[in-house]
PDB file of C-alpha atoms and ligand atoms in Angstrom:
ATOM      1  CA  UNK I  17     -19.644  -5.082   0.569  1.00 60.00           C
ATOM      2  CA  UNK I  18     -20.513  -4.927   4.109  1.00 69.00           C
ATOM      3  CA  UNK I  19     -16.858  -4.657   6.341  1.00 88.00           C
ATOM      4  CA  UNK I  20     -14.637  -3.476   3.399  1.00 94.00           C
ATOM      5  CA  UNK I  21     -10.796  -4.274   3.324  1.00 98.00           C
ATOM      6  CA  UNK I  22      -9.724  -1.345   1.689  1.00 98.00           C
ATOM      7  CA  UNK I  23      -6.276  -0.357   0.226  1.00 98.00           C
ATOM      8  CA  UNK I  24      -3.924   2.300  -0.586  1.00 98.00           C
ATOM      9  CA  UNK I  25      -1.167   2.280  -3.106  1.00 98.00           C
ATOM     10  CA  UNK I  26       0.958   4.420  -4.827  1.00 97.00           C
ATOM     11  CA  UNK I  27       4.512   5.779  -5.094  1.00 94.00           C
ATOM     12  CA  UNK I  28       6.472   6.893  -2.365  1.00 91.00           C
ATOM     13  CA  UNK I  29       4.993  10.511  -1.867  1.00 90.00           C
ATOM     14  CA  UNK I  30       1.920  10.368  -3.750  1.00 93.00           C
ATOM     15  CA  UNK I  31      -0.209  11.721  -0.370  1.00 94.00           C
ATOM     16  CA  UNK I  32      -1.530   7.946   0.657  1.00 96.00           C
ATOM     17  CA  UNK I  33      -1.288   8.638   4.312  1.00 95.00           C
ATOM     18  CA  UNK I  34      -3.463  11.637   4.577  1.00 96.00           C
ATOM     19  CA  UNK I  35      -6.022  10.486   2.044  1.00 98.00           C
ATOM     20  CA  UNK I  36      -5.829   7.573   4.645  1.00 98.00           C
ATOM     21  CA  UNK I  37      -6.876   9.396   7.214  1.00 98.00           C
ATOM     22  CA  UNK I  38      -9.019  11.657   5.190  1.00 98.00           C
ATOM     23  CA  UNK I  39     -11.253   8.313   4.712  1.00 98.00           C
ATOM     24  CA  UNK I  40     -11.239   7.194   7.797  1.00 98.00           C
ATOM     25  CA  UNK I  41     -12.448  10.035   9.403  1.00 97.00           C
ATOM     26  CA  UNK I  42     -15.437   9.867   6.798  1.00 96.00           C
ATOM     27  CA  UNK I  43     -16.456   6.373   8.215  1.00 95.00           C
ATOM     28  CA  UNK I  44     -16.015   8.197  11.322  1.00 95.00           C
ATOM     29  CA  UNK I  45     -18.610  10.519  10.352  1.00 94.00           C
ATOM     30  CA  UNK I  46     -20.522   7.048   9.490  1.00 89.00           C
ATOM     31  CA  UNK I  47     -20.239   6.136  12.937  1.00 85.00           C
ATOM     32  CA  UNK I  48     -17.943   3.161  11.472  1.00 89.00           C
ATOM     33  CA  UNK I  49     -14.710   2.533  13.353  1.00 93.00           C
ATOM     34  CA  UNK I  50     -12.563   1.827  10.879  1.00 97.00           C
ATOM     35  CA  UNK I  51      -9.241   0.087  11.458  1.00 98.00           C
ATOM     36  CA  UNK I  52      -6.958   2.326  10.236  1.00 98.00           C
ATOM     37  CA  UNK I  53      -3.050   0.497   9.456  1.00 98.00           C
ATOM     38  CA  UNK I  54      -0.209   0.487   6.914  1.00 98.00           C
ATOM     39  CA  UNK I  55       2.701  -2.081   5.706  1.00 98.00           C
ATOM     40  CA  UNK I  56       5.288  -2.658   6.168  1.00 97.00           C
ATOM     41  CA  UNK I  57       4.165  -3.016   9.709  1.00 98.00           C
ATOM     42  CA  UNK I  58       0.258  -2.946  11.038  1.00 98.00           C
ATOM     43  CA  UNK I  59       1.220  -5.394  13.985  1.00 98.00           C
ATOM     44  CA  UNK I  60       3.614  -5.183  17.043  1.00 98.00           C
ATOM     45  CA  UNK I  61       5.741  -8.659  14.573  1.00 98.00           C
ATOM     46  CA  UNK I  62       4.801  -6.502  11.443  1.00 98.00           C
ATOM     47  CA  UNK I  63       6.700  -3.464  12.546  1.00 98.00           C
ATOM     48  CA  UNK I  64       9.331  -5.072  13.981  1.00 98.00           C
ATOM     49  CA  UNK I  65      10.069  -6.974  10.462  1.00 98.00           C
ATOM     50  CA  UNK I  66       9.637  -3.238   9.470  1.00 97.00           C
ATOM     51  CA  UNK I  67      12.536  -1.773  11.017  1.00 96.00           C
ATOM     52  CA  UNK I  68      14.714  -4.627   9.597  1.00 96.00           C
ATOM     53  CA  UNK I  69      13.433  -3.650   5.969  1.00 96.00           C
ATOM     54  CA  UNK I  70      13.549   0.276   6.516  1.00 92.00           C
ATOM     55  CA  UNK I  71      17.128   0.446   8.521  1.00 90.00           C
ATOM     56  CA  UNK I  72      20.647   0.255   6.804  1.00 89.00           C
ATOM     57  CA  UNK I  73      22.224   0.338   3.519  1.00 87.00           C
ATOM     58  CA  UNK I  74      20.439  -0.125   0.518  1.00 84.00           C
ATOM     59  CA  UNK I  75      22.064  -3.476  -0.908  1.00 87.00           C
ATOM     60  CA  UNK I  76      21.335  -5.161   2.971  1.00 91.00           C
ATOM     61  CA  UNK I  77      18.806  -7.327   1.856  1.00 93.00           C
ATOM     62  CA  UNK I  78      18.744  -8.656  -1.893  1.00 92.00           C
ATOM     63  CA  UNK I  79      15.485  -8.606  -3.467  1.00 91.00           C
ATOM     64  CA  UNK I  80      14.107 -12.603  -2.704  1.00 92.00           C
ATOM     65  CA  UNK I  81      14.778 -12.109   0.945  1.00 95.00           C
ATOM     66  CA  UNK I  82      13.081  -8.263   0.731  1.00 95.00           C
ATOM     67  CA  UNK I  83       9.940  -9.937  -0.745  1.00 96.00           C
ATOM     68  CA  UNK I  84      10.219 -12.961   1.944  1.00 97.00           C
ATOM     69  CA  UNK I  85      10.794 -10.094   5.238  1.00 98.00           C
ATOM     70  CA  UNK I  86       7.523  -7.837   3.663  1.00 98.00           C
ATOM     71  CA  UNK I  87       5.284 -11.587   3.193  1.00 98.00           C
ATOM     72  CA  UNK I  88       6.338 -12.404   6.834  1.00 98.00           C
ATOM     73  CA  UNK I  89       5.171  -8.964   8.232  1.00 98.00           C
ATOM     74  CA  UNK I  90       2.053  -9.040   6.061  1.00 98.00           C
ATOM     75  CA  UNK I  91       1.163 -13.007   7.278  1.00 98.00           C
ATOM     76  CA  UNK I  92       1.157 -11.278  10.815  1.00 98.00           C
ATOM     77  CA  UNK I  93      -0.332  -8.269   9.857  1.00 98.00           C
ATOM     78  CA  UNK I  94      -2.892 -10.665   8.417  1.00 98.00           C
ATOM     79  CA  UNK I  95      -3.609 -12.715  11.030  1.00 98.00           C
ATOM     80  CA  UNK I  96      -2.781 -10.364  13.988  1.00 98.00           C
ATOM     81  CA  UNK I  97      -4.844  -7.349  12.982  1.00 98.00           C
ATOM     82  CA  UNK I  98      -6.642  -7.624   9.838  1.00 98.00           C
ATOM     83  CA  UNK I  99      -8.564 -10.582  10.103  1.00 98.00           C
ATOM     84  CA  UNK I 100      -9.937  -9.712  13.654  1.00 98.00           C
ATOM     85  CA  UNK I 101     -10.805  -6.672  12.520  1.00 98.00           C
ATOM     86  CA  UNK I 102     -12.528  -7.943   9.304  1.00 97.00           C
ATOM     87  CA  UNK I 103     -14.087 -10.570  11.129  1.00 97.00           C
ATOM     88  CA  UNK I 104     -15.125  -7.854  14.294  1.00 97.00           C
ATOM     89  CA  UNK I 105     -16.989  -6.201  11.326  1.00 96.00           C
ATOM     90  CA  UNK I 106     -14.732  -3.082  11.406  1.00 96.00           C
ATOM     91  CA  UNK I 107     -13.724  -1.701   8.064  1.00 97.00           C
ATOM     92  CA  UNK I 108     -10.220  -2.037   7.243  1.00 98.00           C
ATOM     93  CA  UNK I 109      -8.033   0.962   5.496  1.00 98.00           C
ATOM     94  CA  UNK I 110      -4.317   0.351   5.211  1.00 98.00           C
ATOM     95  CA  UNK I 111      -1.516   1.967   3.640  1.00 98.00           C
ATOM     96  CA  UNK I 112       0.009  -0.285   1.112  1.00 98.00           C
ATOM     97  CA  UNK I 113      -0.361  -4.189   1.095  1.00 98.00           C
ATOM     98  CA  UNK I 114       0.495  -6.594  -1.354  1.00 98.00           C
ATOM     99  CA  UNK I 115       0.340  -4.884  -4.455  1.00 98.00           C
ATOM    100  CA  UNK I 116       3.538  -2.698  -3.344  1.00 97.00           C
ATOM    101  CA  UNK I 117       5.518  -5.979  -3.330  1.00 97.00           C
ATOM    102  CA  UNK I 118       4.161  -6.719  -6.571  1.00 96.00           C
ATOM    103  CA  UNK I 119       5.388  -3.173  -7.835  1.00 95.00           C
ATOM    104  CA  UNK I 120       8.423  -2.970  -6.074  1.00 93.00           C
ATOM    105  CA  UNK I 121       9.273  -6.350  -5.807  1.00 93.00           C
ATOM    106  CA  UNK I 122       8.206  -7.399  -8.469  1.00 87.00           C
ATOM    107  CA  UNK I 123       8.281  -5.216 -11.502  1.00 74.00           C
ATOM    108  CA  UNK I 124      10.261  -2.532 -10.425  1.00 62.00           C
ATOM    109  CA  UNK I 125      13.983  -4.344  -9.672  1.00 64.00           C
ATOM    110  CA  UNK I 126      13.615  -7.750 -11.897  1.00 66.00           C
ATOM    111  CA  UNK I 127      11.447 -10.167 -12.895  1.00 71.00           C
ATOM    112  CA  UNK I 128      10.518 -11.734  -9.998  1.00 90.00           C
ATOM    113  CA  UNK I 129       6.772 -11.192  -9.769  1.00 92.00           C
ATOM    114  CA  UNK I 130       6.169 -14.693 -10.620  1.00 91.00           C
ATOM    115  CA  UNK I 131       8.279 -15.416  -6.880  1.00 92.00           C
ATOM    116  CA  UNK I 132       5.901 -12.570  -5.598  1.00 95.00           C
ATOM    117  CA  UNK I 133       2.669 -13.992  -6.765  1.00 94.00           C
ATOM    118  CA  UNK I 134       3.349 -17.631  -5.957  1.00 94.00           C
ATOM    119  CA  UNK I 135       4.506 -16.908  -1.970  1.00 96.00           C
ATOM    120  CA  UNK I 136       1.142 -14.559  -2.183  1.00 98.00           C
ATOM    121  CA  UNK I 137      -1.190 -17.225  -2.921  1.00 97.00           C
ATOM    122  CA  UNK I 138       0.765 -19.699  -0.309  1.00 98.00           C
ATOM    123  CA  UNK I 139       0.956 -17.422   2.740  1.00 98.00           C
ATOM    124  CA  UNK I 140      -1.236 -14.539   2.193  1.00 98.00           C
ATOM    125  CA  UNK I 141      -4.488 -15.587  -0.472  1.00 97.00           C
ATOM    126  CA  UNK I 142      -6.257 -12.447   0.095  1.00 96.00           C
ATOM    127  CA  UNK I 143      -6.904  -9.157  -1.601  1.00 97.00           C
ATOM    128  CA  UNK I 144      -8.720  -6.104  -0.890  1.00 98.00           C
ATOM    129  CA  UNK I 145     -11.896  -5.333  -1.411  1.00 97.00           C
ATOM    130  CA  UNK I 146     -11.399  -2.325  -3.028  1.00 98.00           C
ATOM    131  CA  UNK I 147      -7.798  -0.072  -3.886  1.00 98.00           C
ATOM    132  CA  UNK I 148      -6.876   3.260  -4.711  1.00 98.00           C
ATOM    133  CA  UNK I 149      -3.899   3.956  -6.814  1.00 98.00           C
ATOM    134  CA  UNK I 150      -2.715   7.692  -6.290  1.00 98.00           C
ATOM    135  CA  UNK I 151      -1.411   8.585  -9.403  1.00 98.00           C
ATOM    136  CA  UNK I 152       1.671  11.263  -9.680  1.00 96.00           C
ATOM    137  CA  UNK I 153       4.239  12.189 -11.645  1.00 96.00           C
ATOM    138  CA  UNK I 154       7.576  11.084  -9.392  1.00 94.00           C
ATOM    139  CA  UNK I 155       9.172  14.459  -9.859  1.00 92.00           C
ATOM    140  CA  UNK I 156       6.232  16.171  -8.623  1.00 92.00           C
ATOM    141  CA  UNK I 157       6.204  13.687  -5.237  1.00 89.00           C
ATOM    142  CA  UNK I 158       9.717  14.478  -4.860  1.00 84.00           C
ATOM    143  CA  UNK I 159       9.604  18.372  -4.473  1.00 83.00           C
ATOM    144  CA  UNK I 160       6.529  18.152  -1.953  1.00 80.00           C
ATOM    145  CA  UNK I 161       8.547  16.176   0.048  1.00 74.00           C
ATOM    146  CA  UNK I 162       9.504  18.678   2.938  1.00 66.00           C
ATOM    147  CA  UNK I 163      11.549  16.255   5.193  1.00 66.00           C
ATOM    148  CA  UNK I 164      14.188  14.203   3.812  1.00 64.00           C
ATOM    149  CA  UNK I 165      13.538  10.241   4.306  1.00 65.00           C
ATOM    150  CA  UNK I 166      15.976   8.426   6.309  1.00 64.00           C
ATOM    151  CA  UNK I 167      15.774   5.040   5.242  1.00 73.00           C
ATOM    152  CA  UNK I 168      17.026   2.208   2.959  1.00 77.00           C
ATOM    153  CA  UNK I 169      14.053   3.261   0.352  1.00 73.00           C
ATOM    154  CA  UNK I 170      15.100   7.271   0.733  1.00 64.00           C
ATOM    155  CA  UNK I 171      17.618   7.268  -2.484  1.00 68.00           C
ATOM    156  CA  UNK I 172      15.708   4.956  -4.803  1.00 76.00           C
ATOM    157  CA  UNK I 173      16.278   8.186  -7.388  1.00 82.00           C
ATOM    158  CA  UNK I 174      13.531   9.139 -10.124  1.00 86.00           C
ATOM    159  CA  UNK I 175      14.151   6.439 -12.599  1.00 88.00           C
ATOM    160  CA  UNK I 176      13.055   3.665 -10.026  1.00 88.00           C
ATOM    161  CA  UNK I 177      10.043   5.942  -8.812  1.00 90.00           C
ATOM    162  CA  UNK I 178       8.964   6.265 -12.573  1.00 92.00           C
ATOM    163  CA  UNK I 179       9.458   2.306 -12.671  1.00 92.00           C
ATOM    164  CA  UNK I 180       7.025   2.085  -9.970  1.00 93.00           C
ATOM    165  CA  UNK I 181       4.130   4.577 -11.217  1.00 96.00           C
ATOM    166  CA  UNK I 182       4.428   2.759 -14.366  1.00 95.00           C
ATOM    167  CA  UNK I 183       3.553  -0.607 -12.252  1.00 94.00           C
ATOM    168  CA  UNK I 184       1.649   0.523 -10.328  1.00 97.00           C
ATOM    169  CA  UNK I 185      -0.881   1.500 -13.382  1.00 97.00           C
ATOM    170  CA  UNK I 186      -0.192  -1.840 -14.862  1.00 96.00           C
ATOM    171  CA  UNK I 187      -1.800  -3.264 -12.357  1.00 96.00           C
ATOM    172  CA  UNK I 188      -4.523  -1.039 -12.297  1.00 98.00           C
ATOM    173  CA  UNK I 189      -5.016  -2.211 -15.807  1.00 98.00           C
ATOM    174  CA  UNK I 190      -4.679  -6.072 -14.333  1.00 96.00           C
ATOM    175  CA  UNK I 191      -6.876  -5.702 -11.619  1.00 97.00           C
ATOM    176  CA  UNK I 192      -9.608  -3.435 -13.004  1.00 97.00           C
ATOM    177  CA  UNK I 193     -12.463  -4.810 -10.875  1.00 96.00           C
ATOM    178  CA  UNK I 194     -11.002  -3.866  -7.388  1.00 97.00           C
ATOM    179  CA  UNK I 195      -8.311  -1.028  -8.599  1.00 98.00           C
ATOM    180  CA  UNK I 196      -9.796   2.733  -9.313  1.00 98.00           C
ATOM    181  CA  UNK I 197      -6.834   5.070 -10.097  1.00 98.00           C
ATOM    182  CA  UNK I 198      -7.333   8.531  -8.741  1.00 98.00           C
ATOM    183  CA  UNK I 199      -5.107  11.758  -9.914  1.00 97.00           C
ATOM    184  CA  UNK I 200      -2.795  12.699  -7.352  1.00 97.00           C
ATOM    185  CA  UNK I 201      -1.599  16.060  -8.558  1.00 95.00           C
ATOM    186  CA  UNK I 202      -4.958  17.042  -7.616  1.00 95.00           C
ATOM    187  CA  UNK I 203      -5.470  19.005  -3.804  1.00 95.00           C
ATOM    188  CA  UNK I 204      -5.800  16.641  -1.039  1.00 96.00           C
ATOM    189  CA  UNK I 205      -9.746  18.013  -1.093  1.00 97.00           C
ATOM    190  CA  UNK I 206     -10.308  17.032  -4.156  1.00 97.00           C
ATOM    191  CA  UNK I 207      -8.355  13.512  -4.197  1.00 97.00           C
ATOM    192  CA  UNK I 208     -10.394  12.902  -0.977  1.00 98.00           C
ATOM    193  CA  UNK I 209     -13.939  14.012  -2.995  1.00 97.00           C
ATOM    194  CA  UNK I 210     -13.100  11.560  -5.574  1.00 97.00           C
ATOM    195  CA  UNK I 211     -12.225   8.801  -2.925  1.00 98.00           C
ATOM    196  CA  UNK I 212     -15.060   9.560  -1.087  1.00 96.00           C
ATOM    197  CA  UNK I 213     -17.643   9.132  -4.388  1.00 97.00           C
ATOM    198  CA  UNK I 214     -16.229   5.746  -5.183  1.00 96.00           C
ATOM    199  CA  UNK I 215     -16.924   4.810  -1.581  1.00 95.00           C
ATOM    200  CA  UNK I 216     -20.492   5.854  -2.117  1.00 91.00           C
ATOM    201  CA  UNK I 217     -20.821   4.228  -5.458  1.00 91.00           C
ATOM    202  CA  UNK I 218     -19.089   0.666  -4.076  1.00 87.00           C
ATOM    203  CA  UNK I 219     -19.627   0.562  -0.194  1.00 81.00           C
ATOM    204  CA  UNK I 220     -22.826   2.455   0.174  1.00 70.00           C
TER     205      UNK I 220
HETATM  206  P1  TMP D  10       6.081   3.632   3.424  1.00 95.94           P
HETATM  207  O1  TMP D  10       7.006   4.782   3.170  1.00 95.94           O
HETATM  208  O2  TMP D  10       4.834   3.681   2.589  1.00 95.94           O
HETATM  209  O3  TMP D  10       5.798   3.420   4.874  1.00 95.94           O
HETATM  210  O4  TMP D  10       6.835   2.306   2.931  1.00 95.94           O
HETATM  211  C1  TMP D  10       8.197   2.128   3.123  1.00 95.94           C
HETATM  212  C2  TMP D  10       8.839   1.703   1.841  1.00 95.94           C
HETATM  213  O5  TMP D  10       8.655   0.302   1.661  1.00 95.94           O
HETATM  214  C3  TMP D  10       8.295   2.374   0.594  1.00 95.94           C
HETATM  215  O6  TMP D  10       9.368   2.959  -0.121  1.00 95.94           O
HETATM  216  C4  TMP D  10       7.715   1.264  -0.218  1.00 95.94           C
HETATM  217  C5  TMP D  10       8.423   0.035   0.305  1.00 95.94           C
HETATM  218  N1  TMP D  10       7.642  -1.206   0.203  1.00 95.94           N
HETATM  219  C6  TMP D  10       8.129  -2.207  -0.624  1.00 95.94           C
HETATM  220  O7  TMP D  10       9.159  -2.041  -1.269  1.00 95.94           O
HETATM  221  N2  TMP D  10       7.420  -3.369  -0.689  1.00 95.94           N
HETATM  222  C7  TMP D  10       6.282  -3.596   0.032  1.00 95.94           C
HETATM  223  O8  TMP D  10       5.679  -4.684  -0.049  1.00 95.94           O
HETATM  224  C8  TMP D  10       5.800  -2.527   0.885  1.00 95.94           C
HETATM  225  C9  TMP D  10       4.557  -2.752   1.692  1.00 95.94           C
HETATM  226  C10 TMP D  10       6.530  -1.361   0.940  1.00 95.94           C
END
Protein backbone atom coordinates (compact mmCIF):
# COMPACT_ATOMS: atom_id res chain seq x y z
CA UNK A 1 0.00 0.00 0.00
CA UNK A 2 2.13 2.72 -1.16
CA UNK A 3 -0.15 6.35 -0.94
CA UNK A 4 -2.82 5.03 1.53
CA UNK A 5 -6.46 6.51 1.55
CA UNK A 6 -7.10 6.19 5.00
CA UNK A 7 -10.35 6.66 7.04
CA UNK A 8 -11.89 7.56 10.22
CA UNK A 9 -15.25 6.60 11.54
CA UNK A 10 -17.08 6.50 14.48
CA UNK A 11 -19.87 8.14 16.51
CA UNK A 12 -20.22 11.62 17.03
CA UNK A 13 -17.62 12.16 19.94
CA UNK A 14 -15.68 9.12 19.83
CA UNK A 15 -12.14 11.40 19.59
CA UNK A 16 -11.77 10.91 15.51
CA UNK A 17 -10.40 14.34 15.01
CA UNK A 18 -7.47 14.23 17.29
CA UNK A 19 -6.54 10.64 16.56
CA UNK A 20 -6.64 12.38 13.05
CA UNK A 21 -4.20 14.53 13.71
CA UNK A 22 -2.38 12.29 16.05
CA UNK A 23 -1.64 10.17 12.68
CA UNK A 24 -0.85 12.63 10.65
CA UNK A 25 1.69 14.08 12.54
CA UNK A 26 3.28 10.45 12.65
CA UNK A 27 3.62 10.49 8.76
CA UNK A 28 4.96 13.77 9.53
CA UNK A 29 7.58 12.26 11.50
CA UNK A 30 7.86 9.93 8.20
CA UNK A 31 8.61 12.86 6.29
CA UNK A 32 5.14 11.98 4.45
CA UNK A 33 2.82 14.93 3.87
CA UNK A 34 -0.20 13.58 4.43
CA UNK A 35 -3.43 15.20 3.26
CA UNK A 36 -5.19 15.63 6.17
CA UNK A 37 -9.46 16.31 5.47
CA UNK A 38 -12.90 15.36 6.82
CA UNK A 39 -16.69 15.07 5.39
CA UNK A 40 -18.96 16.50 5.20
CA UNK A 41 -16.77 19.01 3.51
CA UNK A 42 -12.83 18.43 2.40
CA UNK A 43 -13.33 20.91 -0.64
CA UNK A 44 -14.22 24.68 -0.97
CA UNK A 45 -18.08 22.75 -2.99
CA UNK A 46 -17.76 20.06 -0.16
CA UNK A 47 -18.06 22.51 2.66
CA UNK A 48 -20.33 24.59 1.21
CA UNK A 49 -22.88 21.46 0.72
CA UNK A 50 -21.71 21.19 4.42
CA UNK A 51 -23.21 24.14 5.84
CA UNK A 52 -26.53 23.27 4.06
CA UNK A 53 -26.46 19.75 5.90
CA UNK A 54 -25.14 21.11 9.38
CA UNK A 55 -27.47 24.49 9.57
CA UNK A 56 -31.25 24.52 10.62
CA UNK A 57 -33.83 22.39 12.06
CA UNK A 58 -33.53 18.88 12.26
CA UNK A 59 -36.52 17.66 9.92
CA UNK A 60 -34.96 20.35 6.97
CA UNK A 61 -33.84 17.80 4.84
CA UNK A 62 -35.59 14.23 4.81
CA UNK A 63 -33.32 11.42 4.74
CA UNK A 64 -33.06 10.62 0.52
CA UNK A 65 -32.14 14.20 -0.07
CA UNK A 66 -29.54 14.07 3.24
CA UNK A 67 -27.86 11.03 1.57
CA UNK A 68 -28.04 12.85 -2.05
CA UNK A 69 -26.43 16.58 -0.35
CA UNK A 70 -23.45 14.23 1.63
CA UNK A 71 -22.83 12.03 -2.12
CA UNK A 72 -22.65 15.49 -3.85
CA UNK A 73 -20.04 16.91 -1.34
CA UNK A 74 -18.15 13.62 -1.30
CA UNK A 75 -18.15 13.44 -5.54
CA UNK A 76 -16.28 16.88 -5.08
CA UNK A 77 -14.41 16.02 -2.27
CA UNK A 78 -13.45 13.12 -4.51
CA UNK A 79 -12.48 14.64 -7.39
CA UNK A 80 -11.37 18.08 -6.01
CA UNK A 81 -9.01 16.92 -3.28
CA UNK A 82 -8.70 13.32 -2.87
CA UNK A 83 -7.83 12.07 -6.06
CA UNK A 84 -5.04 14.73 -6.66
CA UNK A 85 -3.76 14.00 -3.64
CA UNK A 86 -3.85 10.17 -4.11
CA UNK A 87 -2.62 10.51 -7.44
CA UNK A 88 0.31 13.37 -6.14
CA UNK A 89 1.35 10.30 -4.00
CA UNK A 90 0.37 12.04 -0.71
CA UNK A 91 -1.33 9.87 1.84
CA UNK A 92 -4.81 10.65 2.47
CA UNK A 93 -6.44 10.74 6.23
CA UNK A 94 -9.99 12.02 6.46
CA UNK A 95 -12.52 12.24 9.00
CA UNK A 96 -15.50 10.25 8.02
CA UNK A 97 -16.39 9.25 4.34
CA UNK A 98 -18.80 6.99 3.06
CA UNK A 99 -19.29 4.59 5.62
CA UNK A 100 -20.99 7.44 7.90
CA UNK A 101 -23.74 7.64 5.23
CA UNK A 102 -23.99 4.06 5.33
CA UNK A 103 -24.43 4.26 9.26
CA UNK A 104 -26.37 7.19 9.46
CA UNK A 105 -28.06 7.09 6.40
CA UNK A 106 -28.44 4.07 6.08
CA UNK A 107 -28.97 1.93 9.10
CA UNK A 108 -29.46 4.32 11.62
CA UNK A 109 -33.00 6.25 10.41
CA UNK A 110 -34.56 3.43 7.90
CA UNK A 111 -33.79 1.09 5.56
CA UNK A 112 -32.38 2.86 3.00
CA UNK A 113 -28.85 1.50 2.71
CA UNK A 114 -29.73 -0.25 -0.37
CA UNK A 115 -30.40 3.80 -1.85
CA UNK A 116 -26.96 4.45 -0.08
CA UNK A 117 -25.01 1.69 -1.64
CA UNK A 118 -26.43 1.93 -5.14
CA UNK A 119 -25.73 6.07 -5.54
CA UNK A 120 -22.14 4.88 -3.93
CA UNK A 121 -21.20 2.63 -6.61
CA UNK A 122 -22.70 5.26 -9.37
CA UNK A 123 -21.03 8.47 -8.21
CA UNK A 124 -18.42 7.63 -5.78
CA UNK A 125 -16.90 3.64 -6.51
CA UNK A 126 -14.16 4.00 -4.12
CA UNK A 127 -13.21 2.94 -0.65
CA UNK A 128 -10.41 3.39 1.61
CA UNK A 129 -7.59 1.68 1.89
CA UNK A 130 -7.70 1.13 5.29
CA UNK A 131 -10.47 2.47 8.34
CA UNK A 132 -10.55 2.86 11.87
CA UNK A 133 -13.72 2.51 13.77
CA UNK A 134 -13.40 4.28 17.29
CA UNK A 135 -15.43 2.34 19.37
CA UNK A 136 -17.40 4.04 22.53
CA UNK A 137 -20.09 3.67 24.51
CA UNK A 138 -22.51 6.89 23.40
CA UNK A 139 -23.03 7.91 26.98
CA UNK A 140 -19.47 8.03 27.61
CA UNK A 141 -18.95 10.44 24.21
CA UNK A 142 -21.64 12.50 25.49
CA UNK A 143 -20.19 13.61 28.95
CA UNK A 144 -16.63 14.38 27.35
CA UNK A 145 -18.26 16.61 25.25
CA UNK A 146 -17.24 20.08 26.82
CA UNK A 147 -18.94 22.44 24.24
CA UNK A 148 -22.40 21.98 23.29
CA UNK A 149 -22.87 21.29 19.33
CA UNK A 150 -24.82 23.73 17.47
CA UNK A 151 -26.09 22.00 14.63
CA UNK A 152 -28.91 19.97 12.98
CA UNK A 153 -26.96 16.60 14.23
CA UNK A 154 -26.49 18.25 18.03
CA UNK A 155 -29.89 16.57 19.54
CA UNK A 156 -29.81 13.21 17.78
CA UNK A 157 -30.27 11.90 21.72
CA UNK A 158 -28.59 8.50 22.96
CA UNK A 159 -30.89 6.05 21.38
CA UNK A 160 -29.84 7.22 17.77
CA UNK A 161 -26.04 7.41 18.91
CA UNK A 162 -26.40 3.72 20.22
CA UNK A 163 -28.10 3.02 16.67
CA UNK A 164 -25.03 4.24 15.13
CA UNK A 165 -22.19 2.39 17.29
CA UNK A 166 -24.19 -0.60 16.68
CA UNK A 167 -23.68 0.14 12.71
CA UNK A 168 -20.95 1.20 12.78
CA UNK A 169 -19.57 -2.38 14.18
CA UNK A 170 -21.76 -4.06 11.70
CA UNK A 171 -19.86 -2.90 9.26
CA UNK A 172 -16.77 -3.59 10.79
CA UNK A 173 -18.01 -7.11 10.74
CA UNK A 174 -18.95 -6.50 6.75
CA UNK A 175 -15.91 -5.04 5.79
CA UNK A 176 -13.33 -6.98 7.82
CA UNK A 177 -10.47 -6.69 5.32
CA UNK A 178 -10.15 -2.81 5.34
CA UNK A 179 -12.08 -2.06 8.88
CA UNK A 180 -9.88 -2.55 12.31
CA UNK A 181 -12.04 -1.42 15.30
CA UNK A 182 -10.02 0.27 17.97
CA UNK A 183 -11.41 0.92 21.77
CA UNK A 184 -12.18 4.38 22.26
CA UNK A 185 -12.63 4.57 25.99
CA UNK A 186 -9.04 4.10 25.95
CA UNK A 187 -6.56 7.60 26.45
CA UNK A 188 -5.97 9.36 23.30
CA UNK A 189 -2.12 7.84 23.83
CA UNK A 190 -3.07 4.72 23.81
CA UNK A 191 -5.89 4.81 20.93
CA UNK A 192 -3.09 6.58 18.94
CA UNK A 193 -0.40 3.47 19.94
CA UNK A 194 -2.86 1.09 18.66
CA UNK A 195 -3.49 3.20 15.41
CA UNK A 196 -0.09 3.69 14.98
CA UNK A 197 0.81 -0.42 15.16
CA UNK A 198 -1.78 -1.20 12.55
CA UNK A 199 -0.11 1.43 10.38
CA UNK A 200 3.13 -0.41 10.84
CA UNK A 201 1.67 -3.80 10.35
CA UNK A 202 -0.44 -2.58 6.93
CA UNK A 203 1.45 0.53 5.48
CA UNK A 204 4.97 -0.17 6.51
P1 LIG B 1 -18.73 15.80 12.07
O1 LIG B 1 -19.27 16.23 13.39
O2 LIG B 1 -17.93 14.53 12.14
O3 LIG B 1 -18.01 16.89 11.35
O4 LIG B 1 -19.98 15.42 11.14
C1 LIG B 1 -21.16 16.16 11.17
C2 LIG B 1 -22.33 15.24 11.31
O5 LIG B 1 -22.67 14.71 10.04
C3 LIG B 1 -22.11 14.06 12.23
O6 LIG B 1 -23.13 14.04 13.21
C4 LIG B 1 -22.25 12.86 11.36
C5 LIG B 1 -23.05 13.37 10.18
N1 LIG B 1 -22.79 12.67 8.92
C6 LIG B 1 -23.84 11.96 8.35
O7 LIG B 1 -24.93 11.89 8.91
N2 LIG B 1 -23.60 11.34 7.16
C7 LIG B 1 -22.41 11.41 6.50
O8 LIG B 1 -22.25 10.84 5.40
C8 LIG B 1 -21.34 12.16 7.12
C9 LIG B 1 -20.02 12.26 6.41
C10 LIG B 1 -21.59 12.78 8.32
Amino acid sequence: MSTPFITFEGIDGAGKSTQVQSLARLFRKMNRDPLVTREPGGSAGAEDIRRLLVAGDQGRWSVETEILLFTAARRDHLERSIQPALKAGRTVISDRFADSTRVYQGAARASTRRVVDRLHSLMIGREPDLTFIIDLDPAIALSRRRVPRADRFENMGLDFQKAVRTGFLALAEEFPDRCVVVNGDDSPEKVATDVSDVIGERCP
